[in-house]
mmCIF file of C-alpha atoms in Angstrom:
data_model
loop_
_atom_site.group_PDB
_atom_site.id
_atom_site.type_symbol
_atom_site.label_atom_id
_atom_site.label_comp_id
_atom_site.label_asym_id
_atom_site.label_seq_id
_atom_site.Cartn_x
_atom_site.Cartn_y
_atom_site.Cartn_z
ATOM 1 C CA UNK A 1 -31.196 -16.012 5.444
ATOM 2 C CA UNK A 2 -27.839 -16.411 3.714
ATOM 3 C CA UNK A 3 -24.573 -15.237 5.306
ATOM 4 C CA UNK A 4 -21.569 -14.947 3.001
ATOM 5 C CA UNK A 5 -18.013 -15.188 4.309
ATOM 6 C CA UNK A 6 -14.921 -13.634 2.763
ATOM 7 C CA UNK A 7 -11.960 -14.970 4.679
ATOM 8 C CA UNK A 8 -12.102 -18.226 6.566
ATOM 9 C CA UNK A 9 -9.751 -18.004 9.518
ATOM 10 C CA UNK A 10 -10.614 -18.540 13.170
ATOM 11 C CA UNK A 11 -13.251 -15.800 13.197
ATOM 12 C CA UNK A 12 -15.317 -17.163 10.308
ATOM 13 C CA UNK A 13 -14.798 -20.772 11.344
ATOM 14 C CA UNK A 14 -16.076 -20.159 14.852
ATOM 15 C CA UNK A 15 -18.956 -17.928 13.753
ATOM 16 C CA UNK A 16 -20.206 -20.881 11.718
ATOM 17 C CA UNK A 17 -20.024 -23.009 14.870
ATOM 18 C CA UNK A 18 -21.784 -20.405 17.041
ATOM 19 C CA UNK A 19 -24.575 -19.378 14.665
ATOM 20 C CA UNK A 20 -26.590 -22.567 14.377
ATOM 21 C CA UNK A 21 -30.056 -22.210 12.866
ATOM 22 C CA UNK A 22 -32.139 -23.994 10.252
ATOM 23 C CA UNK A 23 -33.044 -20.533 8.945
ATOM 24 C CA UNK A 24 -29.425 -19.472 8.335
ATOM 25 C CA UNK A 25 -27.195 -20.800 5.569
ATOM 26 C CA UNK A 26 -23.477 -19.950 5.204
ATOM 27 C CA UNK A 27 -21.728 -19.653 1.850
ATOM 28 C CA UNK A 28 -18.139 -18.901 0.815
ATOM 29 C CA UNK A 29 -15.665 -19.620 -1.977
ATOM 30 C CA UNK A 30 -12.297 -21.377 -2.163
ATOM 31 C CA UNK A 31 -11.172 -19.223 -5.091
ATOM 32 C CA UNK A 32 -7.514 -18.319 -4.468
ATOM 33 C CA UNK A 33 -7.521 -19.829 -0.970
ATOM 34 C CA UNK A 34 -4.619 -21.745 0.567
ATOM 35 C CA UNK A 35 -4.757 -25.522 1.034
ATOM 36 C CA UNK A 36 -5.065 -25.033 4.792
ATOM 37 C CA UNK A 37 -8.053 -22.706 4.362
ATOM 38 C CA UNK A 38 -9.691 -25.047 1.856
ATOM 39 C CA UNK A 39 -9.406 -27.903 4.357
ATOM 40 C CA UNK A 40 -11.025 -25.749 7.066
ATOM 41 C CA UNK A 41 -13.879 -24.848 4.727
ATOM 42 C CA UNK A 42 -14.443 -28.501 3.836
ATOM 43 C CA UNK A 43 -14.568 -29.470 7.514
ATOM 44 C CA UNK A 44 -17.141 -26.744 8.184
ATOM 45 C CA UNK A 45 -19.441 -28.304 5.563
ATOM 46 C CA UNK A 46 -20.745 -24.914 4.411
ATOM 47 C CA UNK A 47 -21.771 -24.300 0.812
ATOM 48 C CA UNK A 48 -18.946 -23.364 -1.563
ATOM 49 C CA UNK A 49 -19.584 -21.168 -4.625
ATOM 50 C CA UNK A 50 -17.312 -20.627 -7.623
ATOM 51 C CA UNK A 51 -16.356 -17.018 -6.856
ATOM 52 C CA UNK A 52 -16.536 -14.453 -4.065
ATOM 53 C CA UNK A 53 -18.438 -12.194 -6.454
ATOM 54 C CA UNK A 54 -21.202 -14.792 -6.539
ATOM 55 C CA UNK A 55 -21.056 -15.061 -2.739
ATOM 56 C CA UNK A 56 -21.511 -11.287 -2.452
ATOM 57 C CA UNK A 57 -24.445 -11.261 -4.871
ATOM 58 C CA UNK A 58 -26.363 -14.119 -3.274
ATOM 59 C CA UNK A 59 -25.989 -13.338 0.446
ATOM 60 C CA UNK A 60 -28.138 -11.199 2.739
ATOM 61 C CA UNK A 61 -25.184 -10.450 5.023
ATOM 62 C CA UNK A 62 -21.587 -10.393 3.775
ATOM 63 C CA UNK A 63 -18.928 -10.764 6.480
ATOM 64 C CA UNK A 64 -15.362 -9.671 5.785
ATOM 65 C CA UNK A 65 -12.879 -11.246 8.221
ATOM 66 C CA UNK A 66 -9.421 -11.004 6.695
ATOM 67 C CA UNK A 67 -6.097 -9.420 7.599
ATOM 68 C CA UNK A 68 -6.040 -5.621 8.094
ATOM 69 C CA UNK A 69 -4.006 -5.074 4.927
ATOM 70 C CA UNK A 70 -6.613 -6.865 2.763
ATOM 71 C CA UNK A 71 -9.755 -5.316 4.266
ATOM 72 C CA UNK A 72 -10.016 -2.320 1.924
ATOM 73 C CA UNK A 73 -9.237 -4.316 -1.227
ATOM 74 C CA UNK A 74 -11.905 -6.889 -0.332
ATOM 75 C CA UNK A 75 -14.452 -4.082 0.073
ATOM 76 C CA UNK A 76 -13.436 -2.555 -3.277
ATOM 77 C CA UNK A 77 -13.639 -5.902 -5.045
ATOM 78 C CA UNK A 78 -16.870 -7.282 -3.581
ATOM 79 C CA UNK A 79 -18.718 -4.605 -1.596
ATOM 80 C CA UNK A 80 -20.434 -3.216 -4.678
ATOM 81 C CA UNK A 81 -21.999 -6.581 -5.473
ATOM 82 C CA UNK A 82 -23.860 -7.082 -2.214
ATOM 83 C CA UNK A 83 -27.226 -5.427 -1.662
ATOM 84 C CA UNK A 84 -27.452 -6.681 1.890
ATOM 85 C CA UNK A 85 -25.426 -5.719 4.963
ATOM 86 C CA UNK A 86 -21.635 -5.647 4.728
ATOM 87 C CA UNK A 87 -20.209 -6.497 8.161
ATOM 88 C CA UNK A 88 -16.515 -5.689 8.474
ATOM 89 C CA UNK A 89 -14.838 -7.564 11.340
ATOM 90 C CA UNK A 90 -11.244 -6.725 10.454
ATOM 91 C CA UNK A 91 -8.958 -5.100 12.990
ATOM 92 C CA UNK A 92 -8.574 -1.854 11.043
ATOM 93 C CA UNK A 93 -8.380 1.842 11.797
ATOM 94 C CA UNK A 94 -11.417 4.150 11.565
ATOM 95 C CA UNK A 95 -9.659 5.768 8.598
ATOM 96 C CA UNK A 96 -9.769 2.476 6.694
ATOM 97 C CA UNK A 97 -13.364 1.927 7.802
ATOM 98 C CA UNK A 98 -14.374 5.291 6.312
ATOM 99 C CA UNK A 99 -12.645 4.322 3.054
ATOM 100 C CA UNK A 100 -14.529 1.029 3.004
ATOM 101 C CA UNK A 101 -17.770 2.964 3.509
ATOM 102 C CA UNK A 102 -17.220 4.569 0.083
ATOM 103 C CA UNK A 103 -17.490 1.189 -1.625
ATOM 104 C CA UNK A 104 -20.264 -0.366 0.456
ATOM 105 C CA UNK A 105 -23.923 0.631 0.643
ATOM 106 C CA UNK A 106 -24.868 -0.868 4.007
ATOM 107 C CA UNK A 107 -21.696 -1.007 6.072
ATOM 108 C CA UNK A 108 -21.720 -2.135 9.681
ATOM 109 C CA UNK A 109 -18.527 -1.578 11.648
ATOM 110 C CA UNK A 110 -17.950 -4.655 13.802
ATOM 111 C CA UNK A 111 -15.544 -6.253 16.247
ATOM 112 C CA UNK A 112 -15.458 -9.510 18.158
ATOM 113 C CA UNK A 113 -14.040 -8.932 21.616
ATOM 114 C CA UNK A 114 -12.764 -11.881 23.598
ATOM 115 C CA UNK A 115 -11.428 -15.187 22.337
ATOM 116 C CA UNK A 116 -13.672 -16.138 19.439
ATOM 117 C CA UNK A 117 -13.214 -19.843 20.206
ATOM 118 C CA UNK A 118 -14.046 -19.461 23.899
ATOM 119 C CA UNK A 119 -17.768 -19.841 23.297
ATOM 120 C CA UNK A 120 -18.681 -16.493 24.888
ATOM 121 C CA UNK A 121 -17.188 -13.646 22.819
ATOM 122 C CA UNK A 122 -19.050 -10.353 22.380
ATOM 123 C CA UNK A 123 -19.874 -8.835 19.000
ATOM 124 C CA UNK A 124 -19.776 -5.019 19.026
ATOM 125 C CA UNK A 125 -21.480 -3.070 16.226
ATOM 126 C CA UNK A 126 -21.802 0.523 15.053
ATOM 127 C CA UNK A 127 -23.545 2.068 12.070
ATOM 128 C CA UNK A 128 -27.150 2.812 11.170
ATOM 129 C CA UNK A 129 -27.773 -0.744 9.934
ATOM 130 C CA UNK A 130 -26.448 -2.287 13.157
ATOM 131 C CA UNK A 131 -29.930 -2.802 14.563
ATOM 132 C CA UNK A 132 -30.665 -5.259 11.750
ATOM 133 C CA UNK A 133 -27.953 -7.566 13.124
ATOM 134 C CA UNK A 134 -29.147 -7.608 16.735
ATOM 135 C CA UNK A 135 -30.905 -10.913 16.026
ATOM 136 C CA UNK A 136 -27.416 -12.446 16.283
ATOM 137 C CA UNK A 137 -27.729 -11.968 20.038
ATOM 138 C CA UNK A 138 -29.548 -15.298 19.980
ATOM 139 C CA UNK A 139 -26.249 -16.980 19.094
ATOM 140 C CA UNK A 140 -23.484 -14.609 20.219
ATOM 141 C CA UNK A 141 -23.766 -11.725 22.690
ATOM 142 C CA UNK A 142 -24.238 -8.676 20.472
ATOM 143 C CA UNK A 143 -24.071 -4.979 21.421
ATOM 144 C CA UNK A 144 -24.806 -1.916 19.316
ATOM 145 C CA UNK A 145 -22.550 1.012 20.294
ATOM 146 C CA UNK A 146 -23.934 3.802 18.110
ATOM 147 C CA UNK A 147 -25.117 4.753 14.629
ATOM 148 C CA UNK A 148 -21.661 6.123 13.811
ATOM 149 C CA UNK A 149 -19.433 4.206 11.419
ATOM 150 C CA UNK A 150 -15.959 4.200 12.955
ATOM 151 C CA UNK A 151 -16.883 4.071 16.635
ATOM 152 C CA UNK A 152 -16.248 0.338 16.954
ATOM 153 C CA UNK A 153 -13.016 0.712 14.976
ATOM 154 C CA UNK A 154 -11.789 3.298 17.484
ATOM 155 C CA UNK A 155 -12.628 0.968 20.372
ATOM 156 C CA UNK A 156 -10.760 -1.871 18.624
ATOM 157 C CA UNK A 157 -7.664 0.282 18.269
ATOM 158 C CA UNK A 158 -7.805 1.464 21.872
ATOM 159 C CA UNK A 159 -8.086 -2.117 23.064
ATOM 160 C CA UNK A 160 -5.180 -3.144 20.844
ATOM 161 C CA UNK A 161 -2.955 -0.403 22.243
ATOM 162 C CA UNK A 162 -3.298 -2.147 25.590
ATOM 163 C CA UNK A 163 -3.347 -5.850 24.676
ATOM 164 C CA UNK A 164 -0.556 -5.870 22.104
ATOM 165 C CA UNK A 165 1.717 -3.627 24.138
ATOM 166 C CA UNK A 166 1.140 -5.849 27.170
ATOM 167 C CA UNK A 167 1.892 -8.944 25.075
ATOM 168 C CA UNK A 168 5.206 -7.489 23.920
ATOM 169 C CA UNK A 169 6.128 -6.670 27.522
ATOM 170 C CA UNK A 170 5.215 -10.196 28.659
ATOM 171 C CA UNK A 171 7.361 -11.709 25.913
ATOM 172 C CA UNK A 172 10.340 -9.566 26.859
ATOM 173 C CA UNK A 173 9.978 -10.191 30.608
ATOM 174 C CA UNK A 174 9.585 -13.936 30.085
ATOM 175 C CA UNK A 175 12.670 -14.064 27.850
ATOM 176 C CA UNK A 176 14.731 -12.438 30.610
ATOM 177 C CA UNK A 177 13.272 -14.746 33.260
ATOM 178 C CA UNK A 178 14.266 -17.756 31.132
ATOM 179 C CA UNK A 179 17.841 -16.478 30.884
ATOM 180 C CA UNK A 180 18.069 -16.573 34.683
ATOM 181 C CA UNK A 181 16.177 -19.879 34.912
ATOM 182 C CA UNK A 182 13.443 -18.151 36.920
ATOM 183 C CA UNK A 183 10.439 -18.459 34.596
ATOM 184 C CA UNK A 184 8.323 -20.495 37.042
ATOM 185 C CA UNK A 185 9.078 -18.170 39.943
ATOM 186 C CA UNK A 186 8.422 -15.130 37.718
ATOM 187 C CA UNK A 187 4.864 -16.264 37.021
ATOM 188 C CA UNK A 188 4.393 -17.360 40.640
ATOM 189 C CA UNK A 189 5.090 -13.906 42.057
ATOM 190 C CA UNK A 190 2.957 -12.153 39.433
ATOM 191 C CA UNK A 191 0.085 -14.547 40.122
ATOM 192 C CA UNK A 192 0.010 -13.286 43.719
ATOM 193 C CA UNK A 193 -1.351 -9.957 42.529
ATOM 194 C CA UNK A 194 -2.709 -10.745 39.045
ATOM 195 C CA UNK A 195 -4.791 -13.830 39.920
ATOM 196 C CA UNK A 196 -4.433 -17.604 39.919
ATOM 197 C CA UNK A 197 -5.089 -17.909 36.188
ATOM 198 C CA UNK A 198 -2.459 -15.316 35.267
ATOM 199 C CA UNK A 199 0.156 -17.877 34.231
ATOM 200 C CA UNK A 200 -2.222 -19.723 31.899
ATOM 201 C CA UNK A 201 -3.585 -16.538 30.329
ATOM 202 C CA UNK A 202 -0.114 -15.027 29.919
ATOM 203 C CA UNK A 203 1.361 -18.080 28.220
ATOM 204 C CA UNK A 204 -1.664 -18.237 25.916
ATOM 205 C CA UNK A 205 -1.231 -14.528 25.104
ATOM 206 C CA UNK A 206 2.485 -14.991 24.417
ATOM 207 C CA UNK A 207 1.964 -18.007 22.152
ATOM 208 C CA UNK A 208 -0.829 -16.284 20.256
ATOM 209 C CA UNK A 209 1.339 -13.199 19.709
ATOM 210 C CA UNK A 210 4.362 -15.196 18.537
ATOM 211 C CA UNK A 211 2.248 -17.304 16.174
ATOM 212 C CA UNK A 212 0.636 -14.259 14.549
ATOM 213 C CA UNK A 213 3.300 -11.575 14.991
ATOM 214 C CA UNK A 214 3.053 -10.417 11.355
ATOM 215 C CA UNK A 215 -0.688 -9.740 11.608
ATOM 216 C CA UNK A 216 -0.312 -8.071 14.997
ATOM 217 C CA UNK A 217 2.458 -5.860 13.608
ATOM 218 C CA UNK A 218 0.070 -4.763 10.843
ATOM 219 C CA UNK A 219 -2.514 -3.891 13.491
ATOM 220 C CA UNK A 220 0.015 -1.833 15.463
ATOM 221 C CA UNK A 221 0.903 0.029 12.266
ATOM 222 C CA UNK A 222 -2.789 0.907 11.893
ATOM 223 C CA UNK A 223 -2.830 2.256 15.471
ATOM 224 C CA UNK A 224 0.282 4.390 14.984
ATOM 225 C CA UNK A 225 -0.965 5.802 11.686
ATOM 226 C CA UNK A 226 -4.392 6.733 13.043
ATOM 227 C CA UNK A 227 -3.323 8.152 16.409
ATOM 228 C CA UNK A 228 -0.372 9.981 14.850
ATOM 229 C CA UNK A 229 -0.981 13.132 16.903
ATOM 230 C CA UNK A 230 -0.312 11.131 20.069
ATOM 231 C CA UNK A 231 3.185 10.112 21.136
ATOM 232 C CA UNK A 232 2.365 6.398 21.548
ATOM 233 C CA UNK A 233 5.773 5.633 23.027
ATOM 234 C CA UNK A 234 4.766 2.215 24.363
ATOM 235 C CA UNK A 235 2.927 1.155 21.196
ATOM 236 C CA UNK A 236 5.952 2.005 19.032
ATOM 237 C CA UNK A 237 8.184 0.032 21.377
ATOM 238 C CA UNK A 238 5.803 -2.939 21.140
ATOM 239 C CA UNK A 239 5.921 -2.768 17.328
ATOM 240 C CA UNK A 240 9.710 -2.769 17.417
ATOM 241 C CA UNK A 241 9.661 -5.826 19.669
ATOM 242 C CA UNK A 242 7.232 -7.734 17.436
ATOM 243 C CA UNK A 243 9.284 -6.891 14.343
ATOM 244 C CA UNK A 244 12.295 -8.518 15.999
#
């Protein structure tokens, strides 16, 4: 089996590390990639083809793991060339997922929940072809939600409304605590109710948010656009904070 990768960030890099089998071969391309991405691909030692079109043609499963803003364009450009399963792992709205479905024959709506580099993330799937990917459970815990394209995308957005809003609140609270030279005490008192590992998890969440604020802002835009009939007061406030 051949798995093609479009996008080689943390998700793709760690999937290569998790899915180890003599029967599975990974392929990608460095066409148009940044120097940092090219270095990551070289370190992974997976096969590199000349173009992503060739990757799409030759693979049995094509995985798209890019930024939300590029997800639809990637599907338009390469989805038509793959005859196998097209697994979209981008943090996009159901609306975008339905658009992607117009360009792809065998779309599976996917999401990796949990830190991908933790060693125990969960892969959620929806779509009629999802059952054909359940073999991945041998390498990464895999759950099929339904046959409906869009269901996993909705769950991703709902999760993001919580996690990204919470991250923005943590950043703001920590900034204020620093101003009063009470950062240590701030985490101490919260740890009393939130658990002993709260400080470590919070600082990791804050750093991750600050280091990828542009991408997370794009994801919040997707949430606001899709759930436009809802007020989403907290989500809009979180977006404003991240944009600062």
